[in-house]
Coordinates of C-alpha atoms in Angstrom, one line a residue:
M1 CA 118.8 114.0 91.9
Y2 CA 118.1 110.3 92.4
N3 CA 114.8 108.7 93.6
N4 CA 115.7 105.0 93.4
I5 CA 119.3 104.8 94.6
I6 CA 121.4 106.4 97.3
Y7 CA 124.6 107.9 95.8
G8 CA 127.5 109.2 97.8
V9 CA 131.2 109.7 97.5
S10 CA 133.5 109.5 100.6
D11 CA 137.3 109.4 100.7
H12 CA 137.6 108.6 97.0
V13 CA 135.0 105.8 97.0
A14 CA 131.6 106.2 95.3
T15 CA 128.8 104.1 96.7
I16 CA 125.7 103.3 94.7
T17 CA 122.9 101.7 96.8
L18 CA 119.8 100.3 95.2
N19 CA 116.9 101.7 97.3
R20 CA 113.7 99.9 96.5
P21 CA 113.4 97.6 99.5
Q22 CA 109.7 97.2 99.2
V23 CA 110.3 95.1 96.0
Y24 CA 113.7 93.6 97.0
N25 CA 115.4 96.2 94.8
A26 CA 113.8 94.9 91.6
L27 CA 114.9 96.7 88.5
S28 CA 112.4 99.2 87.2
T29 CA 113.3 101.4 84.2
D30 CA 113.9 104.3 86.4
L31 CA 116.2 102.4 88.7
I32 CA 118.2 101.0 85.8
K33 CA 118.7 104.5 84.4
E34 CA 119.8 105.9 87.7
I35 CA 122.3 103.1 88.2
T36 CA 123.7 103.8 84.7
S37 CA 123.9 107.5 85.4
A38 CA 125.6 107.1 88.8
V39 CA 128.2 104.6 87.4
V40 CA 129.0 107.0 84.6
A41 CA 129.2 109.9 87.0
A42 CA 131.6 108.0 89.4
S43 CA 133.7 106.8 86.5
E44 CA 134.1 110.4 85.2
D45 CA 134.8 111.9 88.6
S46 CA 138.6 112.3 88.8
H47 CA 138.5 112.2 92.6
T48 CA 136.8 108.8 92.7
R49 CA 139.1 105.8 92.6
A50 CA 136.7 102.9 93.3
I51 CA 132.9 102.3 93.0
V52 CA 130.8 100.1 95.3
L53 CA 127.4 98.8 94.1
T54 CA 125.1 97.4 96.8
G55 CA 121.5 97.3 98.1
V56 CA 119.8 98.5 101.2
G57 CA 119.4 96.1 104.1
D58 CA 120.4 92.4 104.3
K59 CA 117.6 90.8 102.3
A60 CA 118.2 91.7 98.7
F61 CA 120.9 93.0 96.5
C62 CA 118.6 92.9 93.5
S63 CA 115.7 90.5 92.8
G64 CA 115.9 91.0 89.0
A65 CA 113.5 92.7 86.7
D66 CA 110.4 94.4 88.2
L67 CA 107.9 92.4 86.1
K68 CA 104.9 94.2 87.6
A69 CA 106.3 97.6 86.8
G70 CA 107.0 96.4 83.2
L71 CA 103.5 95.2 82.7
D72 CA 102.0 98.3 84.3
S73 CA 104.1 100.5 81.9
G74 CA 102.7 98.6 78.9
M75 CA 106.1 97.1 78.0
T76 CA 105.7 94.8 75.0
S77 CA 109.2 94.3 73.7
L78 CA 111.7 92.5 75.9
G79 CA 114.4 93.0 73.3
D80 CA 113.9 96.7 73.2
S81 CA 113.9 96.9 77.0
L82 CA 117.3 95.1 77.1
R83 CA 118.8 97.3 74.3
E84 CA 117.5 100.6 75.8
N85 CA 118.0 100.0 79.5
Y86 CA 119.8 96.9 80.7
N87 CA 122.5 96.7 78.1
P88 CA 123.7 100.4 78.6
M89 CA 123.8 99.7 82.4
V90 CA 126.0 96.7 82.0
R91 CA 128.3 98.5 79.5
A92 CA 128.6 101.4 81.9
I93 CA 130.0 99.1 84.6
R94 CA 132.3 97.2 82.2
N95 CA 133.5 100.4 80.6
A96 CA 134.2 102.2 83.9
E97 CA 138.0 102.5 84.0
K98 CA 137.8 102.1 87.8
P99 CA 137.2 99.0 89.9
V100 CA 133.5 98.3 90.5
V101 CA 133.0 96.2 93.7
C102 CA 129.7 94.5 94.3
R103 CA 128.8 94.4 98.0
L104 CA 126.4 91.5 97.7
N105 CA 124.3 92.3 100.8
G106 CA 121.4 89.9 99.9
I107 CA 119.9 87.8 97.2
A108 CA 120.9 88.3 93.5
T109 CA 118.4 86.7 91.2
G110 CA 117.7 87.0 87.5
A111 CA 119.0 90.3 86.1
G112 CA 120.1 91.0 89.6
M113 CA 122.6 88.2 89.3
S114 CA 123.7 89.6 85.9
L115 CA 124.2 93.0 87.6
A116 CA 126.4 91.5 90.2
L117 CA 128.4 89.5 87.6
A118 CA 129.0 92.7 85.6
C119 CA 131.1 94.0 88.5
D120 CA 134.8 93.4 88.8
I121 CA 134.8 91.8 92.2
I122 CA 132.0 90.4 94.4
I123 CA 132.2 90.4 98.2
A124 CA 129.1 88.6 99.6
N125 CA 127.0 88.1 102.7
K126 CA 127.6 84.4 103.3
D127 CA 123.9 83.8 104.2
T128 CA 122.5 84.7 100.8
Y129 CA 122.2 83.1 97.3
M130 CA 122.2 83.8 93.6
S131 CA 119.9 82.3 91.0
E132 CA 119.5 82.5 87.2
L133 CA 115.8 82.0 87.7
F134 CA 114.7 83.1 84.2
V135 CA 113.8 79.6 83.2
G136 CA 111.0 79.7 85.8
I137 CA 109.1 82.2 83.6
G138 CA 110.1 80.7 80.3
L139 CA 113.0 83.1 79.5
M140 CA 116.7 82.8 79.2
P141 CA 119.4 84.7 81.2
D142 CA 120.1 88.2 79.9
A143 CA 121.9 91.5 80.9
G144 CA 125.2 89.8 80.3
S145 CA 124.9 86.6 82.2
M146 CA 125.4 84.5 79.1
F147 CA 128.7 86.4 78.5
F148 CA 130.0 86.5 82.1
L149 CA 129.1 83.0 83.4
P150 CA 130.8 80.8 80.8
R151 CA 134.0 82.8 81.1
I152 CA 134.0 82.2 84.9
I153 CA 132.7 78.6 85.2
G154 CA 132.6 77.1 81.7
T155 CA 129.7 76.3 79.4
Q156 CA 128.5 73.0 81.0
K157 CA 128.2 74.5 84.5
T158 CA 126.6 77.6 83.0
F159 CA 124.0 75.4 81.2
E160 CA 123.2 73.6 84.4
L161 CA 122.7 76.7 86.5
C162 CA 120.7 78.5 83.8
S163 CA 118.6 75.6 82.7
T164 CA 117.6 74.6 86.2
G165 CA 117.5 78.1 87.8
R166 CA 118.5 76.6 91.1
K167 CA 119.8 78.6 94.1
I168 CA 123.6 79.0 94.3
Y169 CA 124.5 79.5 98.0
M170 CA 127.7 81.3 98.8
D171 CA 129.8 78.3 99.7
E172 CA 129.3 77.0 96.2
A173 CA 129.5 80.5 94.6
T174 CA 132.9 81.0 96.3
A175 CA 134.2 77.6 95.2
L176 CA 133.1 78.3 91.6
G177 CA 134.8 81.6 91.6
L178 CA 131.6 83.6 91.2
V179 CA 132.3 85.6 94.3
S180 CA 135.7 86.5 95.7
K181 CA 134.8 86.3 99.4
A182 CA 131.8 85.5 101.5
V183 CA 131.6 86.8 105.1
A184 CA 129.0 87.3 107.8
Y185 CA 126.7 90.2 107.1
D186 CA 128.0 92.1 110.1
D187 CA 131.5 91.8 108.7
L188 CA 130.6 92.8 105.2
D189 CA 131.4 96.5 105.5
A190 CA 134.8 95.7 107.0
A191 CA 135.6 93.4 104.1
I192 CA 134.5 96.0 101.6
A193 CA 136.5 98.7 103.3
E194 CA 139.6 96.5 103.3
L195 CA 139.3 96.2 99.5
T196 CA 138.4 99.8 98.7
D197 CA 141.2 101.1 101.0
F198 CA 143.6 99.3 98.7
Y199 CA 142.0 100.6 95.5
K200 CA 141.8 104.2 96.6
S201 CA 145.5 104.1 97.2
A202 CA 146.3 102.1 94.0
P203 CA 147.4 103.3 90.5
T204 CA 143.9 103.8 89.1
K205 CA 145.0 104.3 85.5
S206 CA 146.8 101.0 85.6
I207 CA 143.7 99.2 87.0
G208 CA 141.5 100.8 84.4
L209 CA 143.6 99.7 81.5
M210 CA 143.9 96.1 82.9
K211 CA 140.1 96.1 82.9
K212 CA 139.9 97.5 79.4
V213 CA 142.2 94.8 78.0
L214 CA 140.5 92.0 80.0
N215 CA 137.1 93.0 78.5
V216 CA 138.3 92.0 75.1
S217 CA 141.0 89.4 75.8
L218 CA 138.9 86.3 75.5
T219 CA 137.6 87.3 72.1
S220 CA 140.9 88.6 70.7
T221 CA 143.9 86.9 69.1
L222 CA 147.2 86.6 71.0
D223 CA 148.7 89.2 68.6
D224 CA 145.8 91.6 69.3
V225 CA 146.3 91.3 73.0
L226 CA 150.1 91.7 72.8
E227 CA 149.5 94.9 70.9
L228 CA 147.0 96.2 73.4
E229 CA 149.4 95.4 76.2
A230 CA 152.1 97.4 74.3
I231 CA 149.8 100.4 73.7
S232 CA 148.6 100.3 77.3
Q233 CA 152.1 100.1 78.8
E234 CA 153.2 103.0 76.6
A235 CA 150.4 105.2 78.0
L236 CA 151.1 104.0 81.6
G237 CA 154.8 104.7 81.3
K238 CA 154.0 108.4 81.0
T239 CA 151.9 108.6 84.2
H240 CA 152.8 110.1 87.5
D241 CA 152.1 106.8 89.2
F242 CA 154.6 104.9 87.1
A243 CA 157.3 107.4 88.0
E244 CA 156.3 107.3 91.6
G245 CA 156.2 103.5 91.6
V246 CA 159.8 103.2 90.2
M247 CA 161.1 105.8 92.6
A248 CA 159.5 104.1 95.6
F249 CA 160.9 100.8 94.5
L250 CA 164.4 102.2 94.3
Q251 CA 164.0 104.0 97.6
K252 CA 162.6 100.9 99.3
R253 CA 159.4 102.6 100.4
K254 CA 155.7 102.3 99.9
P255 CA 154.5 104.3 96.7
A256 CA 152.1 107.2 97.1
F257 CA 150.0 106.7 94.0
K258 CA 147.7 109.6 93.0
G259 CA 145.6 107.8 90.4
H260 CA 147.0 109.6 87.4

């Protein structure tokens, strides 16, 4: 089904692995479309309660756009490429009503950094780096970086990182809040499992609606967010997991959430 990614679901966790190591998992059109398709499939799978996005090996999560593939394909419009390929991929991740965890196994540069930032949480190999290296070829960051970065680190720091394209190593990335945790590569799977073990036992509908409201919170008025909170709570109040959570609280036990 897929030629550029490895896709699998195990114990309620879907894992999407970029699998073009010969080009450091650079984003070709086919790879982008497969990532988008897999994210949508995982999001729509009622048995999946968390999604992990990663790359093969320890060298690269994603090195950005595959410029050679783009030139070989006769690509002439960068804007159309973003509208038709990159932007739907980013929207699929942000619209997935399940947590999307980036297992940052290696470098994330250019659109690869954007792809990582589109995820809900990043757990990183401490010996890697990120870079908004677009300026080095006379472009500006795209695929959502200009949306995500200023919301995390502010406009001045965003300008510095984007206008210089310098490498951001994981100590700095963690301090800035770009990644949640950085660990040794050999400890990366354990750190991811600790997080996904939580999410696969969590109230998935609740987390999905948190994400939906957060997506619009910084561009909405207070009144708009208050109403979205009310609408969301009304819906969550009718779920199995709310009833189970209240009962578990009263019975002083751990809730057994089902994700619905």
